[in-house]
Amino acid sequence: MSEKLSIIVFSGTVDKLYPVAILASGAAALGMDVEIFLTFWGLNAFRKDMVKGNMRISKDFEEMAPTVMQVFKEKNVPHWFDMLKQAKEMGNVKVYACAMTYDLFGMKKEDLVDIIDGVVGVGEFLEKAKESQITLFI
Amino acid sequence: MSEKLSIIVFSGTVDKLYPVAILASGAAALGMDVEIFLTFWGLNAFRKDMVKGNMRISKDFEEMAPTVMQVFKEKNVPHWFDMLKQAKEMGNVKVYACAMTYDLFGMKKEDLVDIIDGVVGVGEFLEKAKESQITLFI
Amino acid sequence: MSEKLSIIVFSGTVDKLYPVAILASGAAALGMDVEIFLTFWGLNAFRKDMVKGNMRISKDFEEMAPTVMQVFKEKNVPHWFDMLKQAKEMGNVKVYACAMTYDLFGMKKEDLVDIIDGVVGVGEFLEKAKESQITLFI
């Protein structure tokens, strides 16, 4: 059985979505399976109308945001969402929406970006995550 | 030996206390043991005078708080603390206070809600956590 | 083979750097190996010109910062960086800089504190972390 990285994506700030995409890419490049569980603010960031326009950076480091954005632009760092899509093309990366968040906010499949592989409950996610070598809450 | 989920609860914002309660419930429902280690702002949120009045939401998403609160009210989502108490009734869920935080802030047993099973040091928690299938820092 | 705790340090606020240092110390005291991967705001906090002057506390709890600082001073709590240095002296604690962050911000070895054991990529870190009993994202 393949080794696996599981990530619960709770936060929806851009600075935390980058590590999600980068860890997923890194794990996929190593041949690890990756399972991502989008919940709360994390799922909200995967709405079609949010995904590319979201410029939210952690308030803790807000005053450094313009500098960081400038560096990302100069160095042609790809958008985190494009990184994640590429990770999916490269390897076995699954992206799930948290059923509770999905239902609570009355989301519809068409509200969300098309890289989402399904809507799963917390129990189903835990069943998968407990077989993982690494599980992170981001 | 049962499988186990361990959670270090560092943050004390309501939006992060929900995933703690939901993950604990989900794991308990699967028959997993759950061990929760409350530290710093996380332990503070379990003071009797804080637990129900705490309306603190992550600053990163502060402007969305009123909408979210409204949805929670409309959908009759139980309070995170009641969810966690129910998880304790349903399964083997232990809640520990971090000894360092407890001592540092001169807490007393009667300051804290009664679901806390004991005060443990970081070493003792790590000894338990390293036998877990999943350990999260929230 | 020794048991291991791996920590991805993403955040650079003082209140989150304490748990990093305390968990590393606790694990080292138990004879566990510790591997710390400094990324983004976390790596920034290990710049020579930042490490001791950094007074940044999570915005979520900002108004409690003066009280907490006062308690830390009264109780003579050591600086998180000194705790981490002591953990390194006590046990097998490795501290790595994330290669992507390092390159992106054009850092140089001499910009960073001298407890850093090397610059590693995300893949190399994941290879190490997947052998760990506990991996945390802080």
JSON list of N, CA and C in Angstrom, two decimals, chain A residues 8 10-13 16 37 39-41 44 50 56-60 100 103-106 122-127 129-133 135-137, chain B residues 3 5 15-16 18-19 22-27 30 32 57-65 67-68 71-72 75 77 83 133-138:
[
{"chain": "A", "resi": 8, "resn": "ILE", "atom": "N", "xyz": [-5.92, 18.31, 6.79]},
{"chain": "A", "resi": 8, "resn": "ILE", "atom": "CA", "xyz": [-7.19, 19.00, 7.05]},
{"chain": "A", "resi": 8, "resn": "ILE", "atom": "C", "xyz": [-6.92, 20.48, 6.80]},
{"chain": "A", "resi": 10, "resn": "PHE", "atom": "N", "xyz": [-8.25, 23.83, 7.25]},
{"chain": "A", "resi": 10, "resn": "PHE", "atom": "CA", "xyz": [-9.25, 24.61, 7.99]},
{"chain": "A", "resi": 10, "resn": "PHE", "atom": "C", "xyz": [-9.17, 26.08, 7.60]},
{"chain": "A", "resi": 11, "resn": "SER", "atom": "N", "xyz": [-7.94, 26.55, 7.40]},
{"chain": "A", "resi": 11, "resn": "SER", "atom": "CA", "xyz": [-7.72, 27.98, 7.19]},
{"chain": "A", "resi": 11, "resn": "SER", "atom": "C", "xyz": [-7.84, 28.34, 5.71]},
{"chain": "A", "resi": 12, "resn": "GLY", "atom": "N", "xyz": [-8.27, 29.56, 5.45]},
{"chain": "A", "resi": 12, "resn": "GLY", "atom": "CA", "xyz": [-8.46, 29.96, 4.06]},
{"chain": "A", "resi": 12, "resn": "GLY", "atom": "C", "xyz": [-7.58, 31.12, 3.65]},
{"chain": "A", "resi": 13, "resn": "THR", "atom": "N", "xyz": [-6.56, 31.42, 4.45]},
{"chain": "A", "resi": 13, "resn": "THR", "atom": "CA", "xyz": [-5.67, 32.51, 4.05]},
{"chain": "A", "resi": 13, "resn": "THR", "atom": "C", "xyz": [-4.67, 32.00, 3.01]},
{"chain": "A", "resi": 16, "resn": "LYS", "atom": "N", "xyz": [-1.47, 30.25, 4.04]},
{"chain": "A", "resi": 16, "resn": "LYS", "atom": "CA", "xyz": [-1.57, 28.86, 4.49]},
{"chain": "A", "resi": 16, "resn": "LYS", "atom": "C", "xyz": [-1.98, 27.92, 3.36]},
{"chain": "A", "resi": 37, "resn": "PHE", "atom": "N", "xyz": [-8.74, 17.39, 3.06]},
{"chain": "A", "resi": 37, "resn": "PHE", "atom": "CA", "xyz": [-10.11, 17.51, 3.57]},
{"chain": "A", "resi": 37, "resn": "PHE", "atom": "C", "xyz": [-10.35, 18.99, 3.84]},
{"chain": "A", "resi": 39, "resn": "THR", "atom": "N", "xyz": [-12.33, 22.12, 5.09]},
{"chain": "A", "resi": 39, "resn": "THR", "atom": "CA", "xyz": [-13.39, 22.41, 6.04]},
{"chain": "A", "resi": 39, "resn": "THR", "atom": "C", "xyz": [-13.41, 23.90, 6.39]},
{"chain": "A", "resi": 40, "resn": "PHE", "atom": "N", "xyz": [-14.57, 24.35, 6.78]},
{"chain": "A", "resi": 40, "resn": "PHE", "atom": "CA", "xyz": [-14.76, 25.72, 7.26]},
{"chain": "A", "resi": 40, "resn": "PHE", "atom": "C", "xyz": [-14.15, 26.77, 6.31]},
{"chain": "A", "resi": 41, "resn": "TRP", "atom": "N", "xyz": [-13.25, 27.64, 6.80]},
{"chain": "A", "resi": 41, "resn": "TRP", "atom": "CA", "xyz": [-12.71, 28.71, 5.95]},
{"chain": "A", "resi": 41, "resn": "TRP", "atom": "C", "xyz": [-11.92, 28.08, 4.80]},
{"chain": "A", "resi": 44, "resn": "ASN", "atom": "N", "xyz": [-14.37, 27.28, 2.06]},
{"chain": "A", "resi": 44, "resn": "ASN", "atom": "CA", "xyz": [-14.83, 28.55, 1.49]},
{"chain": "A", "resi": 44, "resn": "ASN", "atom": "C", "xyz": [-13.85, 29.09, 0.44]},
{"chain": "A", "resi": 50, "resn": "MET", "atom": "N", "xyz": [-14.15, 32.59, -5.20]},
{"chain": "A", "resi": 50, "resn": "MET", "atom": "CA", "xyz": [-13.17, 32.99, -4.20]},
{"chain": "A", "resi": 50, "resn": "MET", "atom": "C", "xyz": [-11.76, 32.62, -4.59]},
{"chain": "A", "resi": 56, "resn": "ARG", "atom": "N", "xyz": [-6.57, 37.18, 0.98]},
{"chain": "A", "resi": 56, "resn": "ARG", "atom": "CA", "xyz": [-6.52, 37.21, 2.44]},
{"chain": "A", "resi": 56, "resn": "ARG", "atom": "C", "xyz": [-5.21, 36.60, 2.96]},
{"chain": "A", "resi": 57, "resn": "ILE", "atom": "N", "xyz": [-4.48, 37.38, 3.75]},
{"chain": "A", "resi": 57, "resn": "ILE", "atom": "CA", "xyz": [-3.23, 36.89, 4.36]},
{"chain": "A", "resi": 57, "resn": "ILE", "atom": "C", "xyz": [-3.44, 36.92, 5.87]},
{"chain": "A", "resi": 58, "resn": "SER", "atom": "N", "xyz": [-2.85, 35.98, 6.57]},
{"chain": "A", "resi": 58, "resn": "SER", "atom": "CA", "xyz": [-2.99, 35.96, 8.03]},
{"chain": "A", "resi": 58, "resn": "SER", "atom": "C", "xyz": [-2.78, 37.35, 8.63]},
{"chain": "A", "resi": 59, "resn": "LYS", "atom": "N", "xyz": [-3.71, 37.78, 9.47]},
{"chain": "A", "resi": 59, "resn": "LYS", "atom": "CA", "xyz": [-3.63, 39.10, 10.11]},
{"chain": "A", "resi": 59, "resn": "LYS", "atom": "C", "xyz": [-2.34, 39.25, 10.92]},
{"chain": "A", "resi": 60, "resn": "ASP", "atom": "N", "xyz": [-1.82, 38.12, 11.38]},
{"chain": "A", "resi": 60, "resn": "ASP", "atom": "CA", "xyz": [-0.62, 38.17, 12.21]},
{"chain": "A", "resi": 60, "resn": "ASP", "atom": "C", "xyz": [0.56, 38.79, 11.47]},
{"chain": "A", "resi": 100, "resn": "MET", "atom": "N", "xyz": [-20.16, 18.49, 6.65]},
{"chain": "A", "resi": 100, "resn": "MET", "atom": "CA", "xyz": [-20.84, 19.37, 7.59]},
{"chain": "A", "resi": 100, "resn": "MET", "atom": "C", "xyz": [-20.80, 20.83, 7.14]},
{"chain": "A", "resi": 103, "resn": "ASP", "atom": "N", "xyz": [-23.02, 21.29, 3.97]},
{"chain": "A", "resi": 103, "resn": "ASP", "atom": "CA", "xyz": [-24.46, 21.34, 4.26]},
{"chain": "A", "resi": 103, "resn": "ASP", "atom": "C", "xyz": [-24.82, 22.62, 5.02]},
{"chain": "A", "resi": 104, "resn": "LEU", "atom": "N", "xyz": [-23.99, 22.96, 5.99]},
{"chain": "A", "resi": 104, "resn": "LEU", "atom": "CA", "xyz": [-24.28, 24.11, 6.86]},
{"chain": "A", "resi": 104, "resn": "LEU", "atom": "C", "xyz": [-24.43, 25.39, 6.03]},
{"chain": "A", "resi": 105, "resn": "PHE", "atom": "N", "xyz": [-23.54, 25.55, 5.06]},
{"chain": "A", "resi": 105, "resn": "PHE", "atom": "CA", "xyz": [-23.57, 26.77, 4.27]},
{"chain": "A", "resi": 105, "resn": "PHE", "atom": "C", "xyz": [-24.35, 26.60, 2.96]},
{"chain": "A", "resi": 106, "resn": "GLY", "atom": "N", "xyz": [-25.09, 25.51, 2.87]},
{"chain": "A", "resi": 106, "resn": "GLY", "atom": "CA", "xyz": [-25.94, 25.28, 1.71]},
{"chain": "A", "resi": 106, "resn": "GLY", "atom": "C", "xyz": [-25.20, 25.36, 0.39]},
{"chain": "A", "resi": 122, "resn": "VAL", "atom": "N", "xyz": [-16.69, 13.66, 8.48]},
{"chain": "A", "resi": 122, "resn": "VAL", "atom": "CA", "xyz": [-15.48, 13.64, 9.30]},
{"chain": "A", "resi": 122, "resn": "VAL", "atom": "C", "xyz": [-15.06, 12.20, 9.63]},
{"chain": "A", "resi": 123, "resn": "GLY", "atom": "N", "xyz": [-16.05, 11.32, 9.84]},
{"chain": "A", "resi": 123, "resn": "GLY", "atom": "CA", "xyz": [-15.73, 9.93, 10.16]},
{"chain": "A", "resi": 123, "resn": "GLY", "atom": "C", "xyz": [-15.00, 9.24, 9.02]},
{"chain": "A", "resi": 124, "resn": "GLU", "atom": "N", "xyz": [-15.52, 9.47, 7.82]},
{"chain": "A", "resi": 124, "resn": "GLU", "atom": "CA", "xyz": [-14.89, 8.86, 6.64]},
{"chain": "A", "resi": 124, "resn": "GLU", "atom": "C", "xyz": [-13.47, 9.39, 6.45]},
{"chain": "A", "resi": 125, "resn": "PHE", "atom": "N", "xyz": [-13.30, 10.69, 6.69]},
{"chain": "A", "resi": 125, "resn": "PHE", "atom": "CA", "xyz": [-11.95, 11.25, 6.58]},
{"chain": "A", "resi": 125, "resn": "PHE", "atom": "C", "xyz": [-11.01, 10.64, 7.61]},
{"chain": "A", "resi": 126, "resn": "LEU", "atom": "N", "xyz": [-11.48, 10.53, 8.85]},
{"chain": "A", "resi": 126, "resn": "LEU", "atom": "CA", "xyz": [-10.62, 9.95, 9.91]},
{"chain": "A", "resi": 126, "resn": "LEU", "atom": "C", "xyz": [-10.23, 8.51, 9.58]},
{"chain": "A", "resi": 127, "resn": "GLU", "atom": "N", "xyz": [-11.18, 7.76, 9.02]},
{"chain": "A", "resi": 127, "resn": "GLU", "atom": "CA", "xyz": [-10.89, 6.37, 8.62]},
{"chain": "A", "resi": 127, "resn": "GLU", "atom": "C", "xyz": [-9.72, 6.32, 7.64]},
{"chain": "A", "resi": 129, "resn": "ALA", "atom": "N", "xyz": [-7.48, 8.93, 7.22]},
{"chain": "A", "resi": 129, "resn": "ALA", "atom": "CA", "xyz": [-6.31, 9.60, 7.78]},
{"chain": "A", "resi": 129, "resn": "ALA", "atom": "C", "xyz": [-5.54, 8.70, 8.72]},
{"chain": "A", "resi": 130, "resn": "LYS", "atom": "N", "xyz": [-6.23, 7.82, 9.43]},
{"chain": "A", "resi": 130, "resn": "LYS", "atom": "CA", "xyz": [-5.50, 7.01, 10.42]},
{"chain": "A", "resi": 130, "resn": "LYS", "atom": "C", "xyz": [-4.57, 5.99, 9.78]},
{"chain": "A", "resi": 131, "resn": "GLU", "atom": "N", "xyz": [-4.69, 5.80, 8.48]},
{"chain": "A", "resi": 131, "resn": "GLU", "atom": "CA", "xyz": [-3.74, 4.95, 7.75]},
{"chain": "A", "resi": 131, "resn": "GLU", "atom": "C", "xyz": [-2.57, 5.78, 7.19]},
{"chain": "A", "resi": 132, "resn": "SER", "atom": "N", "xyz": [-2.58, 7.08, 7.43]},
{"chain": "A", "resi": 132, "resn": "SER", "atom": "CA", "xyz": [-1.55, 7.96, 6.86]},
{"chain": "A", "resi": 132, "resn": "SER", "atom": "C", "xyz": [-0.29, 7.99, 7.71]},
{"chain": "A", "resi": 133, "resn": "GLN", "atom": "N", "xyz": [0.84, 8.21, 7.06]},
{"chain": "A", "resi": 133, "resn": "GLN", "atom": "CA", "xyz": [2.10, 8.38, 7.79]},
{"chain": "A", "resi": 133, "resn": "GLN", "atom": "C", "xyz": [2.14, 9.77, 8.43]},
{"chain": "A", "resi": 135, "resn": "THR", "atom": "N", "xyz": [-0.43, 13.28, 9.18]},
{"chain": "A", "resi": 135, "resn": "THR", "atom": "CA", "xyz": [-1.69, 14.01, 9.08]},
{"chain": "A", "resi": 135, "resn": "THR", "atom": "C", "xyz": [-1.50, 15.40, 9.71]},
{"chain": "A", "resi": 136, "resn": "LEU", "atom": "N", "xyz": [-1.84, 16.41, 8.95]},
{"chain": "A", "resi": 136, "resn": "LEU", "atom": "CA", "xyz": [-1.64, 17.79, 9.41]},
{"chain": "A", "resi": 136, "resn": "LEU", "atom": "C", "xyz": [-2.95, 18.55, 9.47]},
{"chain": "A", "resi": 137, "resn": "PHE", "atom": "N", "xyz": [-3.04, 19.49, 10.39]},
{"chain": "A", "resi": 137, "resn": "PHE", "atom": "CA", "xyz": [-4.16, 20.42, 10.47]},
{"chain": "A", "resi": 137, "resn": "PHE", "atom": "C", "xyz": [-3.60, 21.80, 10.15]},
{"chain": "B", "resi": 3, "resn": "GLU", "atom": "N", "xyz": [-7.21, 2.27, 18.51]},
{"chain": "B", "resi": 3, "resn": "GLU", "atom": "CA", "xyz": [-6.56, 3.34, 17.75]},
{"chain": "B", "resi": 3, "resn": "GLU", "atom": "C", "xyz": [-6.85, 4.65, 18.46]},
{"chain": "B", "resi": 5, "resn": "LEU", "atom": "N", "xyz": [-6.73, 9.17, 18.45]},
{"chain": "B", "resi": 5, "resn": "LEU", "atom": "CA", "xyz": [-6.54, 10.52, 17.91]},
{"chain": "B", "resi": 5, "resn": "LEU", "atom": "C", "xyz": [-6.09, 11.41, 19.06]},
{"chain": "B", "resi": 15, "resn": "ASP", "atom": "N", "xyz": [-14.02, 29.29, 16.29]},
{"chain": "B", "resi": 15, "resn": "ASP", "atom": "CA", "xyz": [-13.99, 28.59, 15.00]},
{"chain": "B", "resi": 15, "resn": "ASP", "atom": "C", "xyz": [-13.01, 27.41, 15.00]},
{"chain": "B", "resi": 16, "resn": "LYS", "atom": "N", "xyz": [-12.00, 27.43, 15.87]},
{"chain": "B", "resi": 16, "resn": "LYS", "atom": "CA", "xyz": [-11.09, 26.29, 15.97]},
{"chain": "B", "resi": 16, "resn": "LYS", "atom": "C", "xyz": [-11.52, 25.29, 17.04]},
{"chain": "B", "resi": 18, "resn": "TYR", "atom": "N", "xyz": [-14.61, 24.34, 17.38]},
{"chain": "B", "resi": 18, "resn": "TYR", "atom": "CA", "xyz": [-15.56, 23.45, 16.69]},
{"chain": "B", "resi": 18, "resn": "TYR", "atom": "C", "xyz": [-14.87, 22.24, 16.06]},
{"chain": "B", "resi": 19, "resn": "PRO", "atom": "N", "xyz": [-13.83, 22.45, 15.25]},
{"chain": "B", "resi": 19, "resn": "PRO", "atom": "CA", "xyz": [-13.16, 21.25, 14.72]},
{"chain": "B", "resi": 19, "resn": "PRO", "atom": "C", "xyz": [-12.64, 20.31, 15.81]},
{"chain": "B", "resi": 22, "resn": "ILE", "atom": "N", "xyz": [-15.70, 18.40, 16.88]},
{"chain": "B", "resi": 22, "resn": "ILE", "atom": "CA", "xyz": [-16.23, 17.56, 15.79]},
{"chain": "B", "resi": 22, "resn": "ILE", "atom": "C", "xyz": [-15.30, 16.38, 15.50]},
{"chain": "B", "resi": 23, "resn": "LEU", "atom": "N", "xyz": [-13.99, 16.64, 15.51]},
{"chain": "B", "resi": 23, "resn": "LEU", "atom": "CA", "xyz": [-13.04, 15.54, 15.31]},
{"chain": "B", "resi": 23, "resn": "LEU", "atom": "C", "xyz": [-13.11, 14.56, 16.47]},
{"chain": "B", "resi": 24, "resn": "ALA", "atom": "N", "xyz": [-13.24, 15.07, 17.70]},
{"chain": "B", "resi": 24, "resn": "ALA", "atom": "CA", "xyz": [-13.34, 14.18, 18.86]},
{"chain": "B", "resi": 24, "resn": "ALA", "atom": "C", "xyz": [-14.60, 13.32, 18.76]},
{"chain": "B", "resi": 25, "resn": "SER", "atom": "N", "xyz": [-15.73, 13.93, 18.38]},
{"chain": "B", "resi": 25, "resn": "SER", "atom": "CA", "xyz": [-16.98, 13.18, 18.23]},
{"chain": "B", "resi": 25, "resn": "SER", "atom": "C", "xyz": [-16.86, 12.12, 17.15]},
{"chain": "B", "resi": 26, "resn": "GLY", "atom": "N", "xyz": [-16.30, 12.54, 16.02]},
{"chain": "B", "resi": 26, "resn": "GLY", "atom": "CA", "xyz": [-16.16, 11.61, 14.89]},
{"chain": "B", "resi": 26, "resn": "GLY", "atom": "C", "xyz": [-15.28, 10.42, 15.26]},
{"chain": "B", "resi": 27, "resn": "ALA", "atom": "N", "xyz": [-14.17, 10.70, 15.94]},
{"chain": "B", "resi": 27, "resn": "ALA", "atom": "CA", "xyz": [-13.26, 9.62, 16.33]},
{"chain": "B", "resi": 27, "resn": "ALA", "atom": "C", "xyz": [-13.91, 8.71, 17.37]},
{"chain": "B", "resi": 30, "resn": "LEU", "atom": "N", "xyz": [-16.20, 6.28, 15.89]},
{"chain": "B", "resi": 30, "resn": "LEU", "atom": "CA", "xyz": [-15.50, 5.17, 15.23]},
{"chain": "B", "resi": 30, "resn": "LEU", "atom": "C", "xyz": [-14.88, 4.20, 16.23]},
{"chain": "B", "resi": 32, "resn": "MET", "atom": "N", "xyz": [-12.48, 5.06, 18.31]},
{"chain": "B", "resi": 32, "resn": "MET", "atom": "CA", "xyz": [-11.09, 5.46, 18.59]},
{"chain": "B", "resi": 32, "resn": "MET", "atom": "C", "xyz": [-11.02, 6.12, 19.96]},
{"chain": "B", "resi": 57, "resn": "ILE", "atom": "N", "xyz": [-13.55, 34.86, 17.41]},
{"chain": "B", "resi": 57, "resn": "ILE", "atom": "CA", "xyz": [-13.38, 34.16, 16.13]},
{"chain": "B", "resi": 57, "resn": "ILE", "atom": "C", "xyz": [-12.04, 34.62, 15.55]},
{"chain": "B", "resi": 58, "resn": "SER", "atom": "N", "xyz": [-11.37, 33.74, 14.84]},
{"chain": "B", "resi": 58, "resn": "SER", "atom": "CA", "xyz": [-10.09, 34.11, 14.24]},
{"chain": "B", "resi": 58, "resn": "SER", "atom": "C", "xyz": [-10.19, 35.46, 13.54]},
{"chain": "B", "resi": 59, "resn": "LYS", "atom": "N", "xyz": [-9.25, 36.35, 13.84]},
{"chain": "B", "resi": 59, "resn": "LYS", "atom": "CA", "xyz": [-9.22, 37.69, 13.23]},
{"chain": "B", "resi": 59, "resn": "LYS", "atom": "C", "xyz": [-9.16, 37.60, 11.71]},
{"chain": "B", "resi": 60, "resn": "ASP", "atom": "N", "xyz": [-8.57, 36.52, 11.21]},
{"chain": "B", "resi": 60, "resn": "ASP", "atom": "CA", "xyz": [-8.40, 36.37, 9.76]},
{"chain": "B", "resi": 60, "resn": "ASP", "atom": "C", "xyz": [-9.74, 36.39, 9.03]},
{"chain": "B", "resi": 61, "resn": "PHE", "atom": "N", "xyz": [-10.80, 36.02, 9.75]},
{"chain": "B", "resi": 61, "resn": "PHE", "atom": "CA", "xyz": [-12.11, 35.87, 9.10]},
{"chain": "B", "resi": 61, "resn": "PHE", "atom": "C", "xyz": [-13.18, 36.63, 9.88]},
{"chain": "B", "resi": 62, "resn": "GLU", "atom": "N", "xyz": [-12.72, 37.64, 10.62]},
{"chain": "B", "resi": 62, "resn": "GLU", "atom": "CA", "xyz": [-13.58, 38.34, 11.57]},
{"chain": "B", "resi": 62, "resn": "GLU", "atom": "C", "xyz": [-14.84, 38.91, 10.93]},
{"chain": "B", "resi": 63, "resn": "GLU", "atom": "N", "xyz": [-14.68, 39.47, 9.73]},
{"chain": "B", "resi": 63, "resn": "GLU", "atom": "CA", "xyz": [-15.84, 40.14, 9.14]},
{"chain": "B", "resi": 63, "resn": "GLU", "atom": "C", "xyz": [-16.91, 39.14, 8.70]},
{"chain": "B", "resi": 64, "resn": "MET", "atom": "N", "xyz": [-16.55, 37.86, 8.64]},
{"chain": "B", "resi": 64, "resn": "MET", "atom": "CA", "xyz": [-17.53, 36.84, 8.27]},
{"chain": "B", "resi": 64, "resn": "MET", "atom": "C", "xyz": [-18.22, 36.26, 9.51]},
{"chain": "B", "resi": 65, "resn": "ALA", "atom": "N", "xyz": [-17.76, 36.65, 10.69]},
{"chain": "B", "resi": 65, "resn": "ALA", "atom": "CA", "xyz": [-18.28, 36.06, 11.93]},
{"chain": "B", "resi": 65, "resn": "ALA", "atom": "C", "xyz": [-19.80, 36.24, 12.10]},
{"chain": "B", "resi": 67, "resn": "THR", "atom": "N", "xyz": [-22.22, 36.51, 9.96]},
{"chain": "B", "resi": 67, "resn": "THR", "atom": "CA", "xyz": [-22.92, 35.61, 9.04]},
{"chain": "B", "resi": 67, "resn": "THR", "atom": "C", "xyz": [-22.86, 34.17, 9.53]},
{"chain": "B", "resi": 68, "resn": "VAL", "atom": "N", "xyz": [-21.67, 33.76, 9.94]},
{"chain": "B", "resi": 68, "resn": "VAL", "atom": "CA", "xyz": [-21.48, 32.38, 10.39]},
{"chain": "B", "resi": 68, "resn": "VAL", "atom": "C", "xyz": [-22.30, 32.12, 11.66]},
{"chain": "B", "resi": 71, "resn": "VAL", "atom": "N", "xyz": [-25.89, 31.59, 10.76]},
{"chain": "B", "resi": 71, "resn": "VAL", "atom": "CA", "xyz": [-26.12, 30.26, 10.18]},
{"chain": "B", "resi": 71, "resn": "VAL", "atom": "C", "xyz": [-26.15, 29.20, 11.28]},
{"chain": "B", "resi": 72, "resn": "PHE", "atom": "N", "xyz": [-25.21, 29.28, 12.21]},
{"chain": "B", "resi": 72, "resn": "PHE", "atom": "CA", "xyz": [-25.16, 28.31, 13.31]},
{"chain": "B", "resi": 72, "resn": "PHE", "atom": "C", "xyz": [-26.45, 28.36, 14.12]},
{"chain": "B", "resi": 75, "resn": "LYS", "atom": "N", "xyz": [-29.48, 26.95, 12.01]},
{"chain": "B", "resi": 75, "resn": "LYS", "atom": "CA", "xyz": [-29.40, 25.50, 11.82]},
{"chain": "B", "resi": 75, "resn": "LYS", "atom": "C", "xyz": [-29.34, 24.75, 13.16]},
{"chain": "B", "resi": 77, "resn": "VAL", "atom": "N", "xyz": [-27.04, 24.50, 15.40]},
{"chain": "B", "resi": 77, "resn": "VAL", "atom": "CA", "xyz": [-25.78, 23.78, 15.67]},
{"chain": "B", "resi": 77, "resn": "VAL", "atom": "C", "xyz": [-25.52, 23.84, 17.17]},
{"chain": "B", "resi": 83, "resn": "MET", "atom": "N", "xyz": [-21.00, 19.61, 22.36]},
{"chain": "B", "resi": 83, "resn": "MET", "atom": "CA", "xyz": [-20.56, 18.52, 21.45]},
{"chain": "B", "resi": 83, "resn": "MET", "atom": "C", "xyz": [-19.44, 17.71, 22.10]},
{"chain": "B", "resi": 133, "resn": "GLN", "atom": "N", "xyz": [-2.51, 7.18, 16.05]},
{"chain": "B", "resi": 133, "resn": "GLN", "atom": "CA", "xyz": [-2.50, 7.11, 14.58]},
{"chain": "B", "resi": 133, "resn": "GLN", "atom": "C", "xyz": [-2.49, 8.52, 13.99]},
{"chain": "B", "resi": 134, "resn": "ILE", "atom": "N", "xyz": [-3.11, 9.46, 14.70]},
{"chain": "B", "resi": 134, "resn": "ILE", "atom": "CA", "xyz": [-3.21, 10.85, 14.23]},
{"chain": "B", "resi": 134, "resn": "ILE", "atom": "C", "xyz": [-2.95, 11.78, 15.41]},
{"chain": "B", "resi": 135, "resn": "THR", "atom": "N", "xyz": [-2.04, 12.74, 15.22]},
{"chain": "B", "resi": 135, "resn": "THR", "atom": "CA", "xyz": [-1.86, 13.79, 16.23]},
{"chain": "B", "resi": 135, "resn": "THR", "atom": "C", "xyz": [-1.91, 15.14, 15.52]},
{"chain": "B", "resi": 136, "resn": "LEU", "atom": "N", "xyz": [-2.77, 16.02, 16.02]},
{"chain": "B", "resi": 136, "resn": "LEU", "atom": "CA", "xyz": [-2.97, 17.32, 15.39]},
{"chain": "B", "resi": 136, "resn": "LEU", "atom": "C", "xyz": [-2.65, 18.45, 16.35]},
{"chain": "B", "resi": 137, "resn": "PHE", "atom": "N", "xyz": [-2.19, 19.55, 15.81]},
{"chain": "B", "resi": 137, "resn": "PHE", "atom": "CA", "xyz": [-1.99, 20.79, 16.58]},
{"chain": "B", "resi": 137, "resn": "PHE", "atom": "C", "xyz": [-2.99, 21.80, 16.03]},
{"chain": "B", "resi": 138, "resn": "ILE", "atom": "N", "xyz": [-3.93, 22.19, 16.88]},
{"chain": "B", "resi": 138, "resn": "ILE", "atom": "CA", "xyz": [-5.01, 23.07, 16.41]},
{"chain": "B", "resi": 138, "resn": "ILE", "atom": "C", "xyz": [-4.96, 24.40, 17.15]}
]
